[in-house]
mmCIF file of C-alpha atoms and ligand atoms in Angstrom:
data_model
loop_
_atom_site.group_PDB
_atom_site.id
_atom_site.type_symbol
_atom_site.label_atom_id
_atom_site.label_comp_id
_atom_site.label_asym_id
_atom_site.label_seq_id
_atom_site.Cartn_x
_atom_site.Cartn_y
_atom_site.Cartn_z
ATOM 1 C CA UNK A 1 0.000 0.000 0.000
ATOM 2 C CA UNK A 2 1.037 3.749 -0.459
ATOM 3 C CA UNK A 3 1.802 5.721 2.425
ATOM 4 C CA UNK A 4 2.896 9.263 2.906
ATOM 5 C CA UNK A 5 6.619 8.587 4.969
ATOM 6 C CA UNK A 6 8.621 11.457 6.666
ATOM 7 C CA UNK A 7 12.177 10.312 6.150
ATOM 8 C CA UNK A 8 14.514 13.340 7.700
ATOM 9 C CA UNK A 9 13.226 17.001 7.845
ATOM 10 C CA UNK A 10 11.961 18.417 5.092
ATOM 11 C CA UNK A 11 12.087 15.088 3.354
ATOM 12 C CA UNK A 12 8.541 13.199 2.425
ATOM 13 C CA UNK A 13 8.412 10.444 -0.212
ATOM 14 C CA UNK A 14 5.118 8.613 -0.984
ATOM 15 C CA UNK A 15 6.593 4.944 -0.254
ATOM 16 C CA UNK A 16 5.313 1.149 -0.964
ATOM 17 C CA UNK A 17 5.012 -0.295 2.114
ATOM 18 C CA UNK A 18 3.371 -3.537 3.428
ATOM 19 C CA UNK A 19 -0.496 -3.880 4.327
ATOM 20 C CA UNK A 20 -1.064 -3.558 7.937
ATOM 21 C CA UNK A 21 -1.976 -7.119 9.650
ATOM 22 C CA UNK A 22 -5.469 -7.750 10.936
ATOM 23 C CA UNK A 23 -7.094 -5.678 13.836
ATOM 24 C CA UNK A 24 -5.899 -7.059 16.955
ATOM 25 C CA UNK A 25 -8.449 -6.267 20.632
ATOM 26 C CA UNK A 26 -9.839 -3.770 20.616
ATOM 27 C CA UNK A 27 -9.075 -2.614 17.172
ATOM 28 C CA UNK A 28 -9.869 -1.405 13.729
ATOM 29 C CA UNK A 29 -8.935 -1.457 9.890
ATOM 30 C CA UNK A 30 -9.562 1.504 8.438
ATOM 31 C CA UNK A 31 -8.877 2.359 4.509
ATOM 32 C CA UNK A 32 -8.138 5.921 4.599
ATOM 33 C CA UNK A 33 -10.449 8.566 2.060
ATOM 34 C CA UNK A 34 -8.742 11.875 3.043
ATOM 35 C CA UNK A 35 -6.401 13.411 5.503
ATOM 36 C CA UNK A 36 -6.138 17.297 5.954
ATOM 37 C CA UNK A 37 -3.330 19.353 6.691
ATOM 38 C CA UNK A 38 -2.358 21.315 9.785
ATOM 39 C CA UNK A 39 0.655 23.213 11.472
ATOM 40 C CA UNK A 40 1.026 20.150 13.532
ATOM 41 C CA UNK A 41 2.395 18.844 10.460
ATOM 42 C CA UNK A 42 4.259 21.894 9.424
ATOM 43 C CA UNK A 43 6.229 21.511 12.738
ATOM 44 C CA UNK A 44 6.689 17.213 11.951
ATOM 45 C CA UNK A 45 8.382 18.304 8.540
ATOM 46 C CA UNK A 46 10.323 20.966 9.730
ATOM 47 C CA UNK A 47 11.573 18.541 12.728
ATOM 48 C CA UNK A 48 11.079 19.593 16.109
ATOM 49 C CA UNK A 49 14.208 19.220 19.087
ATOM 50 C CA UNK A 50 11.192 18.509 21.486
ATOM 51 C CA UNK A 51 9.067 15.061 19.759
ATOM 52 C CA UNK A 52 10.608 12.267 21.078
ATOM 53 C CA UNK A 53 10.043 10.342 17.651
ATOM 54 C CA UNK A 54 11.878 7.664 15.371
ATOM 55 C CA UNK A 55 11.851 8.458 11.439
ATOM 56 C CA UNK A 56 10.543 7.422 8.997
ATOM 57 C CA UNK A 57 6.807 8.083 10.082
ATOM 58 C CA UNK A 58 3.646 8.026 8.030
ATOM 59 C CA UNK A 59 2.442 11.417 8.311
ATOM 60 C CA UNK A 60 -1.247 12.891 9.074
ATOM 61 C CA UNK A 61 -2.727 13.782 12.448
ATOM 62 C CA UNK A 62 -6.672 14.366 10.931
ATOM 63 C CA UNK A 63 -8.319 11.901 8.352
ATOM 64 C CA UNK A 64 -11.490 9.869 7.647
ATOM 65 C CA UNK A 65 -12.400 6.662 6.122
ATOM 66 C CA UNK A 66 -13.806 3.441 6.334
ATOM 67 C CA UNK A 67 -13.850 0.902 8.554
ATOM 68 C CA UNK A 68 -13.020 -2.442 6.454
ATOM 69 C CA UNK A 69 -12.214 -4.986 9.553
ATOM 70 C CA UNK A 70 -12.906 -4.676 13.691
ATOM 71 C CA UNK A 71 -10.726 -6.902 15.991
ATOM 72 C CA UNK A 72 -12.531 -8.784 19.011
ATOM 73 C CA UNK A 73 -14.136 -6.332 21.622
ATOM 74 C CA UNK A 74 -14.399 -3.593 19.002
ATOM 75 C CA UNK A 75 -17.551 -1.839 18.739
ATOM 76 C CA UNK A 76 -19.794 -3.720 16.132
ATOM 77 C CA UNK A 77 -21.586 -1.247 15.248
ATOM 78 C CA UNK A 78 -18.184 0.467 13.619
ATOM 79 C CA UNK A 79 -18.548 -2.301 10.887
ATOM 80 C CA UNK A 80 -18.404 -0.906 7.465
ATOM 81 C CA UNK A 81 -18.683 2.658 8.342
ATOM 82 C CA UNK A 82 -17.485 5.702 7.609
ATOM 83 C CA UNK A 83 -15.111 7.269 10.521
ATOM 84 C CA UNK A 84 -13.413 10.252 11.448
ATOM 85 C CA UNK A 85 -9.903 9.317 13.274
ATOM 86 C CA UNK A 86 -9.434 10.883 16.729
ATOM 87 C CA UNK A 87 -5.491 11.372 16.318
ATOM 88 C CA UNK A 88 -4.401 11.340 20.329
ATOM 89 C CA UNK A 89 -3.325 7.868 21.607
ATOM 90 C CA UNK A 90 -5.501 8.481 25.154
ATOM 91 C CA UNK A 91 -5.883 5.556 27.649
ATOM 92 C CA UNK A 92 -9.463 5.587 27.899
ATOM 93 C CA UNK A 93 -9.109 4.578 31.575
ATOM 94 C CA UNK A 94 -7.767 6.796 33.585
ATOM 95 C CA UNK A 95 -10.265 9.942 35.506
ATOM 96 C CA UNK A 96 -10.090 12.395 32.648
ATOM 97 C CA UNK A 97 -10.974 9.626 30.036
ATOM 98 C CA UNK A 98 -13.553 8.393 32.395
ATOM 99 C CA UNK A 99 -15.154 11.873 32.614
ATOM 100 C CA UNK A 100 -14.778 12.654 28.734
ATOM 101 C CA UNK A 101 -11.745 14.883 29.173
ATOM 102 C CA UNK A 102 -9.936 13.243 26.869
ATOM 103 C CA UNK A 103 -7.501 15.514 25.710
ATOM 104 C CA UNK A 104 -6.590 16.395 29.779
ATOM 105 C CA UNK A 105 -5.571 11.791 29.265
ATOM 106 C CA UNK A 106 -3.153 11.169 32.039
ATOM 107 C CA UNK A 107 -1.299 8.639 29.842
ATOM 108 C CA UNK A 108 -1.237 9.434 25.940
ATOM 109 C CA UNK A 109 0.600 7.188 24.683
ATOM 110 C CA UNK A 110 0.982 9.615 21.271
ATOM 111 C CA UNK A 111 -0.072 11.575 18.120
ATOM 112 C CA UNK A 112 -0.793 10.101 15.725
ATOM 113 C CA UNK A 113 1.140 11.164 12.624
ATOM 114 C CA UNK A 114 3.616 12.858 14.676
ATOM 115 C CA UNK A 115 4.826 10.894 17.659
ATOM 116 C CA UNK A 116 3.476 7.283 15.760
ATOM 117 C CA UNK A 117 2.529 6.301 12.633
ATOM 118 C CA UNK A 118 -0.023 8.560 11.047
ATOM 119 C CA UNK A 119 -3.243 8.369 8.328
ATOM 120 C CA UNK A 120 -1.887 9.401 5.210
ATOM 121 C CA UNK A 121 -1.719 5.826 4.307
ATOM 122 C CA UNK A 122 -4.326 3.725 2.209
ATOM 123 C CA UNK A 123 -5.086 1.343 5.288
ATOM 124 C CA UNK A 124 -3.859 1.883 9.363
ATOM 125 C CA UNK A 125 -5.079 0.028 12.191
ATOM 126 C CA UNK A 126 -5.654 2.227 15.331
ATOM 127 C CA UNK A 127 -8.117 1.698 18.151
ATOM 128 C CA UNK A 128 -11.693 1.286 18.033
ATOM 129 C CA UNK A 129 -12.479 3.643 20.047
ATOM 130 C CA UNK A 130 -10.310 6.135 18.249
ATOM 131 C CA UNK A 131 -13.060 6.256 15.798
ATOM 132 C CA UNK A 132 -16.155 8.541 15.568
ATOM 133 C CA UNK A 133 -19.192 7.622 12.833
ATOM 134 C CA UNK A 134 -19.658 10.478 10.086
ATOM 135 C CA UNK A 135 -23.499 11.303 9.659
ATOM 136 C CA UNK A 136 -24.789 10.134 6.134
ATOM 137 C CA UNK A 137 -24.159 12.736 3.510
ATOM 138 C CA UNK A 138 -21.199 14.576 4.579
ATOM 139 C CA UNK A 139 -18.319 15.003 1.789
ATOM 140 C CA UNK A 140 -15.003 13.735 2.834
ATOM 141 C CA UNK A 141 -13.032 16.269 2.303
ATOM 142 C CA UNK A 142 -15.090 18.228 4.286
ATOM 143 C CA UNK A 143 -15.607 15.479 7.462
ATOM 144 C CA UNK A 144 -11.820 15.267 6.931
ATOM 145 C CA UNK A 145 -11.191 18.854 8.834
ATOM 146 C CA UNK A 146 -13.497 17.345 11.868
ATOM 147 C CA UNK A 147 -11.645 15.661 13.981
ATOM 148 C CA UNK A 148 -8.358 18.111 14.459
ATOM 149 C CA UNK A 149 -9.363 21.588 12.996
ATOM 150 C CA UNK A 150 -13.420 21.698 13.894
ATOM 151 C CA UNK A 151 -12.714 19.929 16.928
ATOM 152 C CA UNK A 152 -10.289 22.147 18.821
ATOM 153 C CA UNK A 153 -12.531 25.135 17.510
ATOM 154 C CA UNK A 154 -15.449 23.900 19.139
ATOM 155 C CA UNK A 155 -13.265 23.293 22.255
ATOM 156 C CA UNK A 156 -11.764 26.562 22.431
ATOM 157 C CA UNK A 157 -14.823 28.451 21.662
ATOM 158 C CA UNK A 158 -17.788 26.538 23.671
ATOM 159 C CA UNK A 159 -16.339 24.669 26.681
ATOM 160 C CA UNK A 160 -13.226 27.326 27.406
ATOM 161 C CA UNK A 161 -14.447 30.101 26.336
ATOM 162 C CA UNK A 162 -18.134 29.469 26.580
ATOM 163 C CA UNK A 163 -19.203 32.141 23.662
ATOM 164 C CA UNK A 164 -22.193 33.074 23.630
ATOM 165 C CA UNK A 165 -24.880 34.385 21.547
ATOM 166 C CA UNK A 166 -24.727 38.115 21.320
ATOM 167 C CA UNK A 167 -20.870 38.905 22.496
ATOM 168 C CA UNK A 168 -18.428 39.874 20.108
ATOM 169 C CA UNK A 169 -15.428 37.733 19.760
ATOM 170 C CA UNK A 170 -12.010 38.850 17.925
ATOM 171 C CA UNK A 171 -10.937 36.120 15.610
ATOM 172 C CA UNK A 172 -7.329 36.291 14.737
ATOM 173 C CA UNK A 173 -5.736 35.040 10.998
ATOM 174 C CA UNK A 174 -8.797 34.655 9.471
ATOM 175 C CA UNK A 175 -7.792 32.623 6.486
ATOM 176 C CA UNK A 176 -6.223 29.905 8.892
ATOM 177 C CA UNK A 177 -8.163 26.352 8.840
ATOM 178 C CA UNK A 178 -9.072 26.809 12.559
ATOM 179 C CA UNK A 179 -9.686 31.194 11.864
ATOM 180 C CA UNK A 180 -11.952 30.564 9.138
ATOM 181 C CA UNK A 181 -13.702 27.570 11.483
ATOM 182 C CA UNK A 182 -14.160 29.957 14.149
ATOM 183 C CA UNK A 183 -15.811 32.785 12.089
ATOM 184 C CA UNK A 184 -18.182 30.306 10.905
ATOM 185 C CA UNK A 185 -19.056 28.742 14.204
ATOM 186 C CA UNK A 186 -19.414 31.992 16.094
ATOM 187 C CA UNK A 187 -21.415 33.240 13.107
ATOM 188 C CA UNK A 188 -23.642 30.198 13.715
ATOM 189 C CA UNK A 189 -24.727 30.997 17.574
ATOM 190 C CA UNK A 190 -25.292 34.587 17.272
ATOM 191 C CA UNK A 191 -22.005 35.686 17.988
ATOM 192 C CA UNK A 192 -20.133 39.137 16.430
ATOM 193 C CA UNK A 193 -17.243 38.826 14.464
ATOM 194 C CA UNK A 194 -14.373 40.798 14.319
ATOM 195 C CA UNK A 195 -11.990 39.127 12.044
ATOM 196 C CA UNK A 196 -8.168 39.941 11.624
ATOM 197 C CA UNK A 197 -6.129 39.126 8.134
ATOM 198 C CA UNK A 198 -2.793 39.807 6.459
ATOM 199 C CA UNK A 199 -4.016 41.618 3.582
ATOM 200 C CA UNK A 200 -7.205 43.277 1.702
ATOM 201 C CA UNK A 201 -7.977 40.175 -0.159
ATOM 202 C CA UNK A 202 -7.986 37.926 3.145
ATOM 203 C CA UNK A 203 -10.457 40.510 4.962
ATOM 204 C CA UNK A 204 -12.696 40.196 2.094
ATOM 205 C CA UNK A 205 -13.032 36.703 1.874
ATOM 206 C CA UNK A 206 -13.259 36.613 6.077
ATOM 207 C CA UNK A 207 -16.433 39.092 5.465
ATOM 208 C CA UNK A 208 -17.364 36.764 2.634
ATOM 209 C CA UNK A 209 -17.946 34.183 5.402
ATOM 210 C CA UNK A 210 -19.774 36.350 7.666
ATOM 211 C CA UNK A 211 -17.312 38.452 9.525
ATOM 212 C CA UNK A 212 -18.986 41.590 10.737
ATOM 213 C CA UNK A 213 -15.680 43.207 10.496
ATOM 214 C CA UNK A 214 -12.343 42.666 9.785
ATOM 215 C CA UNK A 215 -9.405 44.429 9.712
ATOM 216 C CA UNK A 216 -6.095 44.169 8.264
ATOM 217 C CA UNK A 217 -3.855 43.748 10.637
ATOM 218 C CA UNK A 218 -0.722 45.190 8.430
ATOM 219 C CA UNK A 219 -2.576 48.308 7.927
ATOM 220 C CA UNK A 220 -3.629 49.364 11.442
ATOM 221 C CA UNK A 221 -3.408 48.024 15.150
ATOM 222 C CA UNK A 222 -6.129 45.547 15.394
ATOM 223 C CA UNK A 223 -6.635 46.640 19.318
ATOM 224 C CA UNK A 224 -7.541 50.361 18.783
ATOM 225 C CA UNK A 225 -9.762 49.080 15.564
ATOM 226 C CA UNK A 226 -11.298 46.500 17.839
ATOM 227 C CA UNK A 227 -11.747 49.432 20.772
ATOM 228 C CA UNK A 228 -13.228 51.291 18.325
ATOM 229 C CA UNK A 229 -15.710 49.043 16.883
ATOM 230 C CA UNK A 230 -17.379 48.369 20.456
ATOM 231 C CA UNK A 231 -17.526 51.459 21.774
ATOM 232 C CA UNK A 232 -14.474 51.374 23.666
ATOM 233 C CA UNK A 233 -15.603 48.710 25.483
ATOM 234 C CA UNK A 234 -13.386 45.575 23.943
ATOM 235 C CA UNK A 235 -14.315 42.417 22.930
ATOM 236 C CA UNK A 236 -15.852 39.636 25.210
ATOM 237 C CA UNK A 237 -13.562 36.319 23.676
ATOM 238 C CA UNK A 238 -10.294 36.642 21.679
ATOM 239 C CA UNK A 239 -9.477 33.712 19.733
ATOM 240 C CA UNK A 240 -5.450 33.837 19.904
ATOM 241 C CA UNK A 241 -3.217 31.139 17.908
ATOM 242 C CA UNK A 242 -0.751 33.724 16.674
ATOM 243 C CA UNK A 243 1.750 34.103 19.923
ATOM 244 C CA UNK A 244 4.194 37.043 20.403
ATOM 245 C CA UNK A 245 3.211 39.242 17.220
ATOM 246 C CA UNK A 246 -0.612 39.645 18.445
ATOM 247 C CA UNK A 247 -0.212 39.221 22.167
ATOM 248 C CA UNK A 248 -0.298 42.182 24.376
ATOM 249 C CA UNK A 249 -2.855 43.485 21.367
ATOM 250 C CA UNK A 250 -4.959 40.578 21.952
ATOM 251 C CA UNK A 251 -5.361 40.936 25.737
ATOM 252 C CA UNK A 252 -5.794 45.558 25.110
ATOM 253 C CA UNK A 253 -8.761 43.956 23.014
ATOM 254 C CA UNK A 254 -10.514 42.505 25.746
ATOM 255 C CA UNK A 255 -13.537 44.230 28.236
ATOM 256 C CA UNK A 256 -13.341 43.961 31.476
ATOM 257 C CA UNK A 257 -13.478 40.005 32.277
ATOM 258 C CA UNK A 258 -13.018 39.168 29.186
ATOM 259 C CA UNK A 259 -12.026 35.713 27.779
ATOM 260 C CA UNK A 260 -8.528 34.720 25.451
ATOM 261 C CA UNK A 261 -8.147 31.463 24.862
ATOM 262 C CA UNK A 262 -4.961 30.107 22.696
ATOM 263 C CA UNK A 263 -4.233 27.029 20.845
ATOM 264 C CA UNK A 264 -0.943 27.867 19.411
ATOM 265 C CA UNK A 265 1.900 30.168 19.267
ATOM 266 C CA UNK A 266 3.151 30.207 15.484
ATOM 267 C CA UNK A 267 4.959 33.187 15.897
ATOM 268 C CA UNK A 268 7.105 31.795 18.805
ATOM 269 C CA UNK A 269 6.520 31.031 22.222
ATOM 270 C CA UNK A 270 7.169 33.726 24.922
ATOM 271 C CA UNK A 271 5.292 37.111 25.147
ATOM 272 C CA UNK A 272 4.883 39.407 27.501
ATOM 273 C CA UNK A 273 2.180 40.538 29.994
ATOM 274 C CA UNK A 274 0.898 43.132 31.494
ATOM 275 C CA UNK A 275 -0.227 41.745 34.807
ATOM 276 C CA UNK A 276 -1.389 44.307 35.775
ATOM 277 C CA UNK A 277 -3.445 44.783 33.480
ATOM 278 C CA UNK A 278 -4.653 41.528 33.669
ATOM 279 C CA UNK A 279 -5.874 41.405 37.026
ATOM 280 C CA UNK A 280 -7.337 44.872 37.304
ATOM 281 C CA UNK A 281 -9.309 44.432 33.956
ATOM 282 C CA UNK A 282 -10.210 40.413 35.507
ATOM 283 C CA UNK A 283 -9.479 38.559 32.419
ATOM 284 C CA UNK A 284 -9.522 34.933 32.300
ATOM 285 C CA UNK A 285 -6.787 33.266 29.731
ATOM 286 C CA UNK A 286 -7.635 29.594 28.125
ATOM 287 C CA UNK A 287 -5.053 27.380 27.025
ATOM 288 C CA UNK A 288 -6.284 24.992 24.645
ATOM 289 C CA UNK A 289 -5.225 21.960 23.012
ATOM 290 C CA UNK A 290 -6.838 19.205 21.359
ATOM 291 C CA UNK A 291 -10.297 18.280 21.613
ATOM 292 C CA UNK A 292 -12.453 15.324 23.156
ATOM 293 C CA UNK A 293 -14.464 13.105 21.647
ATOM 294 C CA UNK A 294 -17.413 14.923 22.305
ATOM 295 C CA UNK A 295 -15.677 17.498 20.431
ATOM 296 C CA UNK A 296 -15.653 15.704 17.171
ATOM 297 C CA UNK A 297 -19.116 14.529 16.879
ATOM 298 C CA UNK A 298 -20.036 18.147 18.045
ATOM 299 C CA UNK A 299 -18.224 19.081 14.938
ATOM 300 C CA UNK A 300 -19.501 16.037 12.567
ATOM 301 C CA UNK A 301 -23.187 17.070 13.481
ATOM 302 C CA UNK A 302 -22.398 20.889 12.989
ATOM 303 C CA UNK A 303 -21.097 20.168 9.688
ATOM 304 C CA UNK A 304 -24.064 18.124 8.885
ATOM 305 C CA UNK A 305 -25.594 21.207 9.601
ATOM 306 C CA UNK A 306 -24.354 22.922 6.991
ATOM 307 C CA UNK A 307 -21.405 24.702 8.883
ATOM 308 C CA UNK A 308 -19.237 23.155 6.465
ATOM 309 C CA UNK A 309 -14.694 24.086 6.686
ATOM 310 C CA UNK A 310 -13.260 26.420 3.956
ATOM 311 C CA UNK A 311 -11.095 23.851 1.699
ATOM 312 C CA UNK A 312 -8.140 26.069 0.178
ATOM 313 C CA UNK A 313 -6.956 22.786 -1.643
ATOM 314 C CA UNK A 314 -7.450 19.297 -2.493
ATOM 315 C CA UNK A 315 -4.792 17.557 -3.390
ATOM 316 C CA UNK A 316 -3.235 13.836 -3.854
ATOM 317 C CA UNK A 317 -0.894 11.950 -1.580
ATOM 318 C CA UNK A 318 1.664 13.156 -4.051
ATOM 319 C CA UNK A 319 0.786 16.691 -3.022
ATOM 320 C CA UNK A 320 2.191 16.617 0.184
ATOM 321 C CA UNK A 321 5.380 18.665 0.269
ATOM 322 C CA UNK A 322 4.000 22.016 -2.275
ATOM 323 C CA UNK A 323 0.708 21.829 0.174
ATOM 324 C CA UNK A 324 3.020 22.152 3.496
ATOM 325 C CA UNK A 325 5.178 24.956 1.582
ATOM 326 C CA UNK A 326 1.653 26.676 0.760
ATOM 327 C CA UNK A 327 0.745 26.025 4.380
ATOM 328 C CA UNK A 328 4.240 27.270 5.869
ATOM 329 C CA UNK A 329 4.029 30.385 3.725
ATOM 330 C CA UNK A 330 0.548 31.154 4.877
ATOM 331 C CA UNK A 331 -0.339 31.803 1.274
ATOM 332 C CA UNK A 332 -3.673 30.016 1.869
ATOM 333 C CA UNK A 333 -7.052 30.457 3.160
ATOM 334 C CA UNK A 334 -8.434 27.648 4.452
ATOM 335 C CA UNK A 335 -7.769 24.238 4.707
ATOM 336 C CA UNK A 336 -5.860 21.949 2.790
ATOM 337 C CA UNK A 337 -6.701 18.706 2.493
ATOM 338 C CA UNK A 338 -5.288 15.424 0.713
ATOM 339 C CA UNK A 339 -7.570 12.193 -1.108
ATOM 340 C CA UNK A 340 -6.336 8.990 -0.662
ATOM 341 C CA UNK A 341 -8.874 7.286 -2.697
HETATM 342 ZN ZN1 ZN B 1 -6.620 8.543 29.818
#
């Protein structure tokens, strides 16, 4: 079979390898449709000091497919479906599991795609219970962006930040896979949009979406913008993924008790703060990563609903390395994602 292998940094080649054995307990074959790409995987190919990780690896954190074999004790009703692939190696037994935290897992054993073999391979065998059904009708490519990118948006913005219908929220890098996500969903509930972007034709296509605003973030200080726009009184929820270059803007866009919550830093990974003003103005920060289960059938079902992700580019296998350039470069809007069959 064909799978997508990470050799050395910087160096993917779409190899022959063998077919996976059967499911063992507890397990599924899966024969992969689609995987999408994130910065998770812009970090893998670039290499990172930190992963402790032996190459070559199949790449792909986020993917969907069908279920083509269940080892004893896996869920039966899996057989012959279509799945999206949770990507975290979580225990499923210790408290956090237990209480559907799973991303808070005492003992992940892994990423998928990053710390172990990935998806981007025409059949993988991962856990049963990795797997979440995909409601009849959705498009793969689109399911494909569920289990990663709509996942962790529905994380950040309804259980940490707990939006609501009516505030305004400040969505940073709107043409990201999880900015674009986040306009949409906070569209969805009710929610105002203030939408930041890298240039003229970015802020367009973020008000294309349904951004009530957006401004371009090259042009003029987002904070004083976003001031401006509510009355001086600041946003309710920022939606920060950017790190040092958006920062201390990011928490001057906030009203009193106002939310931030982060799930990345692609800028780097220290900023400062103004503690002071984050105590006097009573601001709560979020860090965020991953998602739970929950998390990704919240997403399946919202998709079903017609929330659907903003696909920048579909590509082959054999797309791989341009698509993480395109990625890396930020030249995109949306997300990219790759067909296996
Ligand atoms: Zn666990």
């Amino acid at each position: 079979m064909k799978a997508l292998r990470l050799l050395a940094d910087r160096k993917v080649e779409l190899a022959e390898l063998p077919e996976p054995g059967p499911p063992g307990e507890g397990q599924a074959a899966v024969r992969m449709a689609a995987v999408a790409l994130n910065h998770i995987d812009v970090w893998g190919w670039r290499g990172m000091a930190f992963a402790r990780r032996a190459l070559p690896i199949t790449v792909g954190v986020e993917g969907v497919g069908t279920v083509e074999a269940l080892g004893p004790g896996a869920a039966p009703a899996l057989a012959g479906r279509r799945v999206a692939v949770y990507g975290g190696l979580t225990c499923g037994a210790c408290k956090p599991c237990l209480q559907g935290r799973d991303n808070l897992c005492d003992n992940v054993a892994g990423i998928l795609g990053f710390h172990v073999d990935g998806l981007a391979a025409e059949r993988i065998v991962v856990p049963a219970r990795n797997l979440i059904a995909i409601p009849d009708g959705l498009d793969w490519v689109d399911a494909a962006c569920a289990p990663l990118t709509f996942a962790t948006v529905q994380h950040m913005l309804f259980d940490n930040a707990k939006l609501e219908a009516g505030e305004t929220i400040l969505v940073h890098a709107a043409g990201s896979g999880i900015g674009s996500t986040a306009i949409k969903m906070a569209k969805r509930i009710g929610a105002t949009v203030i939408a930041t972007a890298g240039s003229d034709a970015k802020c367009a296509r973020a008000l294309e979406l349904g951004a009530d605003h957006a401004i371009n973030y090259r042009d003029e200080r987002f904070e004083t913008k976003a001031r401006r726009l509510t009355g001086k009184r600041g946003v309710d929820v920022v939606f920060e993924h950017v790190g040092p270059d958006t920062w201390s803007g990011s928490l001057l866009s906030l009203a009193r008790g106002g939310r931030l919550v982060t799930c990345g830093a692609t800028t780097g990974i220290t900023a400062p703060t103004n503690l002071m003003h984050l105590y006097t103005q009573q601001l709560r920060i979020f860090g965020s990563f991953g998602a739970s289960h929950r998390n990704v059938r919240e997403s399946l079902d919202k998709m079903a609903a017609g929330v659907t992700p903003v696909i920048d580019t579909v590509a082959t296998l054999a797309g791989l390395a341009p698509a993480l350039e395109r990625l890396e470069s930020r030249d995109v809007f949306g997300k990219i994602v790759l067909r296996i069959a």
